Coordinates of C-alpha atoms in Angstrom, one line a residue:
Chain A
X1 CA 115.0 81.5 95.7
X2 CA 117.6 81.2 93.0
X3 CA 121.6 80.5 94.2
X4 CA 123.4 83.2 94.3
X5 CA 127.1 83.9 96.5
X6 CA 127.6 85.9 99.5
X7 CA 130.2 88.2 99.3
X8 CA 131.6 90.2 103.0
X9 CA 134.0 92.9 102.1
X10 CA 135.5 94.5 104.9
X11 CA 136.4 97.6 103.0
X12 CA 134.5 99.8 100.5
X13 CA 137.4 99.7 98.0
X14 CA 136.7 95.5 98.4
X15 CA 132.9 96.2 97.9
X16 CA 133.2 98.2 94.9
X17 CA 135.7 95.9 93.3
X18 CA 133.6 92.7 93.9
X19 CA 130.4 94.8 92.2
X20 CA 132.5 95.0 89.1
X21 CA 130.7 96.8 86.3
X22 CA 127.9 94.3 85.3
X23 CA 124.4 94.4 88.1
X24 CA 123.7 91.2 86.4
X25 CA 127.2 89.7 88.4
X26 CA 126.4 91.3 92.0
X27 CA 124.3 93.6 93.6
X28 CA 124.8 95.6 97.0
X29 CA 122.5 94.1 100.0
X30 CA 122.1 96.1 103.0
X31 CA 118.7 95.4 105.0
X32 CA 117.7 93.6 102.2
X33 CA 113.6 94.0 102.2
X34 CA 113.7 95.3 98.9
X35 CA 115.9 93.1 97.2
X36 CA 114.8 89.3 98.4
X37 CA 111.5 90.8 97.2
X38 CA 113.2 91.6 93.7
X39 CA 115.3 88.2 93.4
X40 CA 111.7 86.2 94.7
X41 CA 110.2 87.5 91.7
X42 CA 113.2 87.1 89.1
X43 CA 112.9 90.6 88.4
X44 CA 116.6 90.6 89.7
X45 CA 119.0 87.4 89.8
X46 CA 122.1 88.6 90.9
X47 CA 125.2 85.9 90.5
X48 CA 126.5 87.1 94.3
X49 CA 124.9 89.5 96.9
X50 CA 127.6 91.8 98.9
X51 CA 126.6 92.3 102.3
X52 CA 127.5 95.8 103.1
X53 CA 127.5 95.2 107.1
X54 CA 130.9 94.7 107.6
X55 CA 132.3 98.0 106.0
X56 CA 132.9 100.3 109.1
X57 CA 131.3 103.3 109.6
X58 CA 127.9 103.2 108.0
X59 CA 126.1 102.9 110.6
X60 CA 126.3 105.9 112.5
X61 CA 124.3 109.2 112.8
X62 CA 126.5 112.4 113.2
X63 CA 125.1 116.1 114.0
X64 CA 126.8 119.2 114.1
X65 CA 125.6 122.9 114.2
X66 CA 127.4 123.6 111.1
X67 CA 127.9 120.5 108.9
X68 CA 123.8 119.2 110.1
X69 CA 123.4 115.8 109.9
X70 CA 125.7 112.7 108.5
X71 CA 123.3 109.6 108.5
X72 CA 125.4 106.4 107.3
X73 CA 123.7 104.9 104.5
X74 CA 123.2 101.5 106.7
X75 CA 121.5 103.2 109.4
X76 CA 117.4 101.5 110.0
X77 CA 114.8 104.0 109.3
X78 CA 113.5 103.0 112.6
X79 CA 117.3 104.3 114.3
X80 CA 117.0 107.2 112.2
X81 CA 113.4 108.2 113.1
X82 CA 114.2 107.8 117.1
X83 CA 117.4 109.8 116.8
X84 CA 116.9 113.1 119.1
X85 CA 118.0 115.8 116.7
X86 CA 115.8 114.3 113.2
X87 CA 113.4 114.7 115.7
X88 CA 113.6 118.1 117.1
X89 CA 114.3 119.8 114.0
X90 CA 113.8 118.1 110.7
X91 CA 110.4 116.6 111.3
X92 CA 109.7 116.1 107.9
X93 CA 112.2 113.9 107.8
X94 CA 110.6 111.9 110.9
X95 CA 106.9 112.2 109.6
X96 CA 108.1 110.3 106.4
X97 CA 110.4 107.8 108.2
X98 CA 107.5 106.9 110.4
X99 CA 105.0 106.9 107.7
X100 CA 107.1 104.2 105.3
X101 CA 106.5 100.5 105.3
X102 CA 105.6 98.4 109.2
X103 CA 107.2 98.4 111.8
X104 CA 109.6 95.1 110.7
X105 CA 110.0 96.6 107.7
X106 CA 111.4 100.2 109.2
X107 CA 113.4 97.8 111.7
X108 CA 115.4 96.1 108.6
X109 CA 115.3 98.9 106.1
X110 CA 118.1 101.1 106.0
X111 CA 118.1 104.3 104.6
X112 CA 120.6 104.1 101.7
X113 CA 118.7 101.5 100.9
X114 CA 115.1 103.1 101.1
X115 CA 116.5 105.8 98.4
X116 CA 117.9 102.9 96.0
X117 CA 114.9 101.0 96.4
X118 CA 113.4 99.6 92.8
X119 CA 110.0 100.9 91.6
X120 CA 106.9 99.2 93.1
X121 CA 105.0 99.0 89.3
X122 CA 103.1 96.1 89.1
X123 CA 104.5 95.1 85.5
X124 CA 108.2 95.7 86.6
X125 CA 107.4 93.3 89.7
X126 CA 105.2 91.1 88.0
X127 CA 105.7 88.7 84.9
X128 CA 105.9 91.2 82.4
X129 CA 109.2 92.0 80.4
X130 CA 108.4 95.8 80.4
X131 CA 110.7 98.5 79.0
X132 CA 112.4 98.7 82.6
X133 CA 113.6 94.8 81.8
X134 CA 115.0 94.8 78.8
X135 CA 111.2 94.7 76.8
X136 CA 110.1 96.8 74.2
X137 CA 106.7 98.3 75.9
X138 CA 105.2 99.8 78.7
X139 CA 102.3 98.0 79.8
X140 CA 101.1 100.9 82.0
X141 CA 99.9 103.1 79.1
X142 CA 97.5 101.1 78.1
X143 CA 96.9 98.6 81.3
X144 CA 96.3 99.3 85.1
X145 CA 97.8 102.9 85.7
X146 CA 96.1 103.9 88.8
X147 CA 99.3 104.3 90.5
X148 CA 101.8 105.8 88.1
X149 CA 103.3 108.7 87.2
X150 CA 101.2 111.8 86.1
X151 CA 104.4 114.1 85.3
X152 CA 108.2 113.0 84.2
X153 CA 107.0 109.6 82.2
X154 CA 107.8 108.4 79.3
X155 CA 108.6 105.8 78.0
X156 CA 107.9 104.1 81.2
X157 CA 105.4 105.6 84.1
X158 CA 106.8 104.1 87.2
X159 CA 106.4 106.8 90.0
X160 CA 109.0 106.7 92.6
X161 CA 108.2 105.0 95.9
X162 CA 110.5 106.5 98.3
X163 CA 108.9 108.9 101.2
X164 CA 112.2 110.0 102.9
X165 CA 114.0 111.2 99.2
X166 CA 110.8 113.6 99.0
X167 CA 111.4 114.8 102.8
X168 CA 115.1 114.8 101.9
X169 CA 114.9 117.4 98.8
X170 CA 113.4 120.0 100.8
X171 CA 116.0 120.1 103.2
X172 CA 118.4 120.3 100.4
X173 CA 120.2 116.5 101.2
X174 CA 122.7 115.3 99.7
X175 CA 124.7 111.4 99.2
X176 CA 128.6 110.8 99.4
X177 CA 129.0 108.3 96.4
X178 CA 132.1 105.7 97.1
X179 CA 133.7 103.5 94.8
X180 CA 137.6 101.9 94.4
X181 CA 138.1 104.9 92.9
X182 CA 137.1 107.5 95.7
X183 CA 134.7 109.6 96.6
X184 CA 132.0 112.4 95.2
X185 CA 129.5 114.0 96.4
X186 CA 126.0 114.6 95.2
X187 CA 122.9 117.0 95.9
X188 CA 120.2 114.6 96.0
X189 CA 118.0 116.3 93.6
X190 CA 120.7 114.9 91.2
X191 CA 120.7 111.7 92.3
X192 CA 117.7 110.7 90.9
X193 CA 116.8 110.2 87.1
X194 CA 113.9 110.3 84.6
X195 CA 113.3 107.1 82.1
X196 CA 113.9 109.9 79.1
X197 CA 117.9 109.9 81.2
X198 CA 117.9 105.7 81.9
X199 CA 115.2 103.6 81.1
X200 CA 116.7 100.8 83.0
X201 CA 117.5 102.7 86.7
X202 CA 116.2 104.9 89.1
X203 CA 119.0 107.2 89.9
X204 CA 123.1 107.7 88.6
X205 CA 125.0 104.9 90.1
X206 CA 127.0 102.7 88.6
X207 CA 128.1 99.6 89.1
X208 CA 130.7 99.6 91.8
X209 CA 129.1 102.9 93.0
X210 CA 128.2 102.7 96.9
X211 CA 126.1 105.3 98.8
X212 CA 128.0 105.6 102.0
X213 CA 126.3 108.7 104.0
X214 CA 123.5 110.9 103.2
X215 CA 124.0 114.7 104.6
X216 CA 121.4 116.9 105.8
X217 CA 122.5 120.7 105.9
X218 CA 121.5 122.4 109.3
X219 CA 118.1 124.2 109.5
X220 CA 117.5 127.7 111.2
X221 CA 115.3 128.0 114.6
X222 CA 112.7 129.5 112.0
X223 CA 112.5 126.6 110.1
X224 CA 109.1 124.4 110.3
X225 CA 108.5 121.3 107.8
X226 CA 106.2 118.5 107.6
X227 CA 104.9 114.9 105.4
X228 CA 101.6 114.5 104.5
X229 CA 101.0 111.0 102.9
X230 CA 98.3 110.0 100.6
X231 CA 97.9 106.2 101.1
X232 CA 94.6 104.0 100.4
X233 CA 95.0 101.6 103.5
X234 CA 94.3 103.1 107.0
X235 CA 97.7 100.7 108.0
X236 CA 100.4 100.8 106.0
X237 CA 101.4 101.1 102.2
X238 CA 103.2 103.3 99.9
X239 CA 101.9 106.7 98.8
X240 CA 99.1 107.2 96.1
X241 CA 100.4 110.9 96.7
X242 CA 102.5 112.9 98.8
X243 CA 103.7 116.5 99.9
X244 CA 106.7 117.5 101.3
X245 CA 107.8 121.0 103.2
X246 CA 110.4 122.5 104.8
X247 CA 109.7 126.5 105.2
X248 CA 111.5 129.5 107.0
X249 CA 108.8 131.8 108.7
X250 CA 109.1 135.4 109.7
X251 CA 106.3 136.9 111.4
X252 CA 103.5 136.3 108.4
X253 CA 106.0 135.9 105.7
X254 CA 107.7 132.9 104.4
X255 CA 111.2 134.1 103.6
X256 CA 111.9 130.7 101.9
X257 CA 110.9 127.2 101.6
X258 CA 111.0 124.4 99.0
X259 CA 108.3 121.7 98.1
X260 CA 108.5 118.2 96.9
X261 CA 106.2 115.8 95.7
X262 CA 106.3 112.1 96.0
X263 CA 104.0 109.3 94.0
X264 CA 103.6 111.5 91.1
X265 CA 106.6 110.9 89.0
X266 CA 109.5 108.8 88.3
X267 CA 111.7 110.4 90.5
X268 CA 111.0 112.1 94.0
X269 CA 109.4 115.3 92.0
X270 CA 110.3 119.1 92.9
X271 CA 109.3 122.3 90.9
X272 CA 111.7 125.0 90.9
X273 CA 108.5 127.6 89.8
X274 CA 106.8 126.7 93.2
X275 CA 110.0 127.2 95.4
X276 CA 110.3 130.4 94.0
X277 CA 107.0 131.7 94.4
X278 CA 107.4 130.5 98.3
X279 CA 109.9 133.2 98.5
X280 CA 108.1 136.3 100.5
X281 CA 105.1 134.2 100.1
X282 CA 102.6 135.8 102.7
X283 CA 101.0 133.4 105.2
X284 CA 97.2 134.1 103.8
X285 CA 94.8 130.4 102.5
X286 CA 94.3 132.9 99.4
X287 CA 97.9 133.0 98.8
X288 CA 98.3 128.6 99.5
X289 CA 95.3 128.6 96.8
X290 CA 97.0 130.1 94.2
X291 CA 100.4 128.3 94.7
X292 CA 98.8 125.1 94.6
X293 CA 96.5 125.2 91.8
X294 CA 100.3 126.2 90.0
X295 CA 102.0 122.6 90.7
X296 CA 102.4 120.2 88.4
X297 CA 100.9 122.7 85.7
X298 CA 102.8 120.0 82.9
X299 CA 101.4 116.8 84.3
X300 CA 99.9 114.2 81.4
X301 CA 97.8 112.4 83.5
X302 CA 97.4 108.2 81.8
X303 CA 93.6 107.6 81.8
X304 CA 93.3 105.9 84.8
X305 CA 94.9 108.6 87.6
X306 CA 94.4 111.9 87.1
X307 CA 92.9 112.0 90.2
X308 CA 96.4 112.6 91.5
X309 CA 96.1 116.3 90.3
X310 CA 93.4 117.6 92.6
X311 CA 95.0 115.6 95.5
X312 CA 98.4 116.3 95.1
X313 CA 97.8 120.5 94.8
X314 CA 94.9 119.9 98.0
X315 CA 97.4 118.1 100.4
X316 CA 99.9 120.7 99.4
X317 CA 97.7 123.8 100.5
X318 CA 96.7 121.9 103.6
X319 CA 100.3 121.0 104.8
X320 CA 101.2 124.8 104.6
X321 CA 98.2 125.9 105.7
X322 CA 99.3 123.6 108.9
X323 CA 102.9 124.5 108.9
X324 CA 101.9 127.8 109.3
X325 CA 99.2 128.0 111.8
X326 CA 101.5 128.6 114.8
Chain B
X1 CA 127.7 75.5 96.1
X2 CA 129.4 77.5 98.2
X3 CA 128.2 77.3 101.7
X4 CA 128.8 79.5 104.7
X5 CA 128.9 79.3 108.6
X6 CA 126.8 81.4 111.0
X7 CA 126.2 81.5 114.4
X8 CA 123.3 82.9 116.5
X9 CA 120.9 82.4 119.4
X10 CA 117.7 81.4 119.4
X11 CA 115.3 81.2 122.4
X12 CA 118.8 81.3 124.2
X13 CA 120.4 78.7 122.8
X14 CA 123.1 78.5 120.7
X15 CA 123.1 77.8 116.9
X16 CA 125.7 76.7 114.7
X17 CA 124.7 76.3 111.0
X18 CA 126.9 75.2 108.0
X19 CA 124.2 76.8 105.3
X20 CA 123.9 78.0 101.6
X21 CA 123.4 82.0 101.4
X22 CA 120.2 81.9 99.9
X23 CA 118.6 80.8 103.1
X24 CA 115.9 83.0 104.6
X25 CA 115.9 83.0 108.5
X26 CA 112.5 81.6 108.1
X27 CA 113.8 79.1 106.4
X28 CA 116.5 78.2 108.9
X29 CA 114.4 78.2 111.9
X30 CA 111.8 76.3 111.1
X31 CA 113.4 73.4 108.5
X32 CA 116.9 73.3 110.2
X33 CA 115.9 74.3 113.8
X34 CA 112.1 72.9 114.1
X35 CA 110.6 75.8 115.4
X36 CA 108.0 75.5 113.1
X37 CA 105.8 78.4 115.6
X38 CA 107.0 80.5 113.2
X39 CA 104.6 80.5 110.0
X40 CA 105.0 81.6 106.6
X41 CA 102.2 84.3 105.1
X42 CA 102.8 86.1 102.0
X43 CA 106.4 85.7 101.8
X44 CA 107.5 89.2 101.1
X45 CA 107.1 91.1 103.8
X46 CA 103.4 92.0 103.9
X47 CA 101.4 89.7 106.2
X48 CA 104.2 89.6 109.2
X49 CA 102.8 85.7 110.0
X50 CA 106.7 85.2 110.0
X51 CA 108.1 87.7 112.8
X52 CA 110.9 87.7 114.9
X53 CA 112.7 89.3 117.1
X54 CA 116.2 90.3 116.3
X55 CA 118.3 92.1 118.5
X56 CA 115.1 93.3 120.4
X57 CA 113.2 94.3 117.0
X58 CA 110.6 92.6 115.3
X59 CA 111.2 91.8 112.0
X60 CA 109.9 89.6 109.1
X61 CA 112.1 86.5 109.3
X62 CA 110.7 85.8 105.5
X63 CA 113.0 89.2 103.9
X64 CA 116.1 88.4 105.8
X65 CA 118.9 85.8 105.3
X66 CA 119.8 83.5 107.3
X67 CA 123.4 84.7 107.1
X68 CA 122.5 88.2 107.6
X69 CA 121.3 87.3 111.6
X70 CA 124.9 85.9 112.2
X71 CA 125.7 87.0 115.7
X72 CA 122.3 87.8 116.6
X73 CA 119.9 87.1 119.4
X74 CA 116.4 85.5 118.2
X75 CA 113.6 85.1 119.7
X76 CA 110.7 83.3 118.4
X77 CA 107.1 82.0 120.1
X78 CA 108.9 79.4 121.3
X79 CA 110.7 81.4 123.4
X80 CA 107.7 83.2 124.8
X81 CA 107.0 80.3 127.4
X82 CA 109.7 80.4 130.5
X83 CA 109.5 76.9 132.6
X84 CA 106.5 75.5 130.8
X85 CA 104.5 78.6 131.7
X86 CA 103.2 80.5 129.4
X87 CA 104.0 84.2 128.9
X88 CA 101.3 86.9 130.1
X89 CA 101.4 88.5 126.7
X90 CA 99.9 84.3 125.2
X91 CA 97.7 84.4 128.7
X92 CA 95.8 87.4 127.9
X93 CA 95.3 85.9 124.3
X94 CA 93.7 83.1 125.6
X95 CA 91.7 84.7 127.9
X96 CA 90.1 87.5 125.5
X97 CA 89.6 85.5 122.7
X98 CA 92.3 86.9 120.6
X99 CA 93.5 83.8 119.0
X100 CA 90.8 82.8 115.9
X101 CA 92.3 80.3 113.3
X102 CA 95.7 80.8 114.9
X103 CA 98.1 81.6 112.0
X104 CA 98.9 85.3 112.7
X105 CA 99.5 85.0 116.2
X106 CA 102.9 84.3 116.8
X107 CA 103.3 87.0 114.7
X108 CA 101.0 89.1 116.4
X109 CA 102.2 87.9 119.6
X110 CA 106.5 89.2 118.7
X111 CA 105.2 92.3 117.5
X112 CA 103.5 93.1 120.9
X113 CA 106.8 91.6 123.3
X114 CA 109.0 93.6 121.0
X115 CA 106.7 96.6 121.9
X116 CA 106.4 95.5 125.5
X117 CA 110.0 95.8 125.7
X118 CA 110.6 99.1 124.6
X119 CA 107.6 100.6 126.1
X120 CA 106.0 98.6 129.2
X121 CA 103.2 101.6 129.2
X122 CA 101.9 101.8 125.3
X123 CA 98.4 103.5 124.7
X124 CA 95.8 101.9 122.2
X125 CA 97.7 103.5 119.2
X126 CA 101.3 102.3 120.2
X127 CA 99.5 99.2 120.3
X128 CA 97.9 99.5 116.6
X129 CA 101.0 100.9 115.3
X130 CA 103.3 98.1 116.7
X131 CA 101.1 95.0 115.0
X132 CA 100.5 97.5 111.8
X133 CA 102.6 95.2 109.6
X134 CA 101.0 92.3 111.5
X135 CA 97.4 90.9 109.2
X136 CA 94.5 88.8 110.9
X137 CA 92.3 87.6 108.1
X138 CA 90.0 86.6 111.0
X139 CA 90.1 90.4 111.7
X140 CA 90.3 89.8 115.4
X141 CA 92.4 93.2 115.8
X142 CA 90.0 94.4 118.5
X143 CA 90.2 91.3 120.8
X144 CA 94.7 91.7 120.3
X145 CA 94.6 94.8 121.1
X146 CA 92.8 94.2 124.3
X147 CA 95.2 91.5 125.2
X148 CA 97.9 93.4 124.9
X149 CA 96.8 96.2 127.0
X150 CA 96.0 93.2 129.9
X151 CA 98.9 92.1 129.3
X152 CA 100.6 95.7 129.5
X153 CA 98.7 96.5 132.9
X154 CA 99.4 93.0 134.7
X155 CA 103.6 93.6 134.0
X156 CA 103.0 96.6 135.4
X157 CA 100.8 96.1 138.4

């Protein structure tokens, strides 16, 4: 592995200074299984690495009834999956916790981390100077584009590869966003962005930019959710597909509820049109049928995975068909 | 080239190391330590031939840097055997076969005493979910997993 500095700052006003404004000069490490991958494969060769660890109060998870949850962006996905309250009521956040990566992986990876992770494409990560690096072409459109993006693409088809961002939308999450300047925050449907927005990124930081906490708002005794993943190894991988749902039930209605979509598009994928129709939805298979065969009505599948389409609309209409069998 | 001092225990013993960042643990432990028990697989986090534990979790000593484990507490197979006998988790290998070629099993082997730890009573799929990150390309899975449940029942006997 190429040299690089370590950098400790103690502060987040030190963090975001030593970033500076180029990613070429330094780049934010926090568990660090994404990156080492990234700088192995000189698709990332970052002068200096700041190690996040030291900044105080990252690391902790915070619940009350009416701010929810305040997960610090350092916090493992294994921490965050055994904490008590994700696990009494937001279990679609613990379905897709427990469903990303191994074990060792989950015990490094924090959750900031997991939603700034860099696409898994096998051009990006490969030796191919794609669009995403600086190249002029995509190789997916005309190579091996099983895995990418049906919906969003263009000019690149990477598809996203975090599962907790596509629990996190329906339960309407949002990041704090720190830098020397101070701080904002920002629903996490906005966090992410399409290569038509930045061809070279996955979501709106900048350099210098540091997710500190990621806040999930409280959820009502009616709520249920759940993840359904998609994956072609029995053991562990990431998602060919998945589905995403957090719904308020009354009796046989739904009185509201919000779907997302992960592994079909560039960015953790949600349709306003389907969260709307979920509203007063009755609980009747007739009623999941016609909802699903509505998502992703604007996909353009590449030739090699339209297969997604059937899947994607099929895991939806059993995961509410599930969520609302009780 | 800037180098940096860390400090951590492995196997109980202290370590002192004057390094350069862009050490992986792996790296560390078995070049500047010896404890060459712990083996190097696909080298990003996909095989799990090079876990560890840290701080009671098993990890993949290939996607972490050295400097990241300062102040921790390692353990690696080494560390498995207490007064030159072996541990019941490496007994139970033996004794059903477990251990093909080899190479995966210290791997396989931290994976199951981190699970031990944290649950001394696992069922066959705690068992399969702790060594999912663990690959055998003997594909003796069946033959671990029955180890680990001996192992399992004889701690708690």
């Amino acid at each position: 592995m190429r040299y690089f500095d370590y950098i400790q700052p103690e502060n987040i006003k030190q963090a975001s200074e030593s970033a500076g404004r180029d990613w070429r000069k330094a780049l934010l490490y926090a568990g660090g299984t994404d990156l080492l991958g990234l700088i192995k494969n000189e698709v990332e060769s970052p002068a200096a690495l700041i190690n996040l660890k030291a900044i105080p109060g990252l690391n902790g998870i915070e619940y009350s009834e009416r701010e929810g949850l305040t997960i610090g962006a350092l916090v493992k996905l294994s921490q965050l999956s055994a904490h008590e309250v994700v696990r009494e009521k937001y279990s679609v956040l613990e379905q897709a916790l427990k469903e990303t990566a191994s074990p060792q992986l989950r015990n490094m990876g924090t959750i900031g981390g997991n939603l700034c992770q860099r696409p898994r494409c096998w051009y990006f990560r490969g030796d191919f100077h794609c669009l995403r690096k600086g190249g002029d072409i995509c190789y997916a459109v005309d190579g091996e584009n099983k895995y990418h993006c049906v919906i969003g693409g263009g000019p690149c088809f990477i598809v996203h590869p975090s599962d907790p961002a596509v629990a996190l939308l329906t339960l309407d999450a949002g990041v704090t966003i720190a830098s020397a300047k101070g701080t904002k925050r920002v629903a996490l449907k906005d966090f992410f962005v399409l290569p038509e927005d930045d061809i070279y990124r996955e979501n709106i930081l900048q350099p210098g930019e540091i997710v500190t906490h990621i806040h999930v708002p409280p959820v009502s005794e009616k709520t249920v959710s759940g993840y359904i993943k998609f994956r072609e190894r029995g053991a562990w991988d990431f998602a060919v597909v998945s589905v995403a749902a957090t719904l308020r039930i009354n009796g046989d209605t739904i009185i509201d509820g919000k779907a997302a979509f992960g592994g079909v598009a560039p960015k953790p994928w949600q349709e306003e049109k389907i969260n709307q129709k979920l509203k007063g939805l009755s609980v009747k298979p007739g009623n999941f049928e016609s909802l699903s065969a509505e998502v992703l009505k604007e996909a353009e599948p590449l030739n090699q995975n339209a297969f997604k389409l059937p899947l994607v609309r099929n895991l939806l209409k059993r995961l509410l068909v599930q969520l609302t069998a009780s | 080239m800037k180098k940096i001092n860390i400090r951590f225990k492995v196997n109980g013993r202290q370590a002192d190391l004057n390094i350069a960042p862009n050490k992986r643990l792996l790296d560390v432990l078995r070049d500047d330590l010896g404890l060459t028990g712990t083996k190097e697989g696909c080298d990003i986090g996909e095989c799990g031939a090079c876990t560890v534990v840290l701080n009671g979790r098993a990890v993949h000593s290939c996607l972490i840097l050295a400097a990241q484990a300062n102040g921790a507490e390692i353990i690696t197979v080494e560390g498995l055997t207490q007064n030159g006998e072996l541990h019941p988790l490496q007994k139970n290998f033996l004794e059903h076969g477990a251990v093909q070629c080899g190479f995966c099993i210290p791997g396989m082997l931290l994976s199951s005493y981190a699970l031990l730890k944290e649950n001394p009573h696992p069922r066959e799929d705690d068992i399969k979910e702790a060594i999912a990150g663990n690959l055998c390309r003997c594909t003796g899975y069946k033959q671990i997993i029955q180890a680990v449940e001996a192992a399992a029942n004889e701690n708690n006997e």
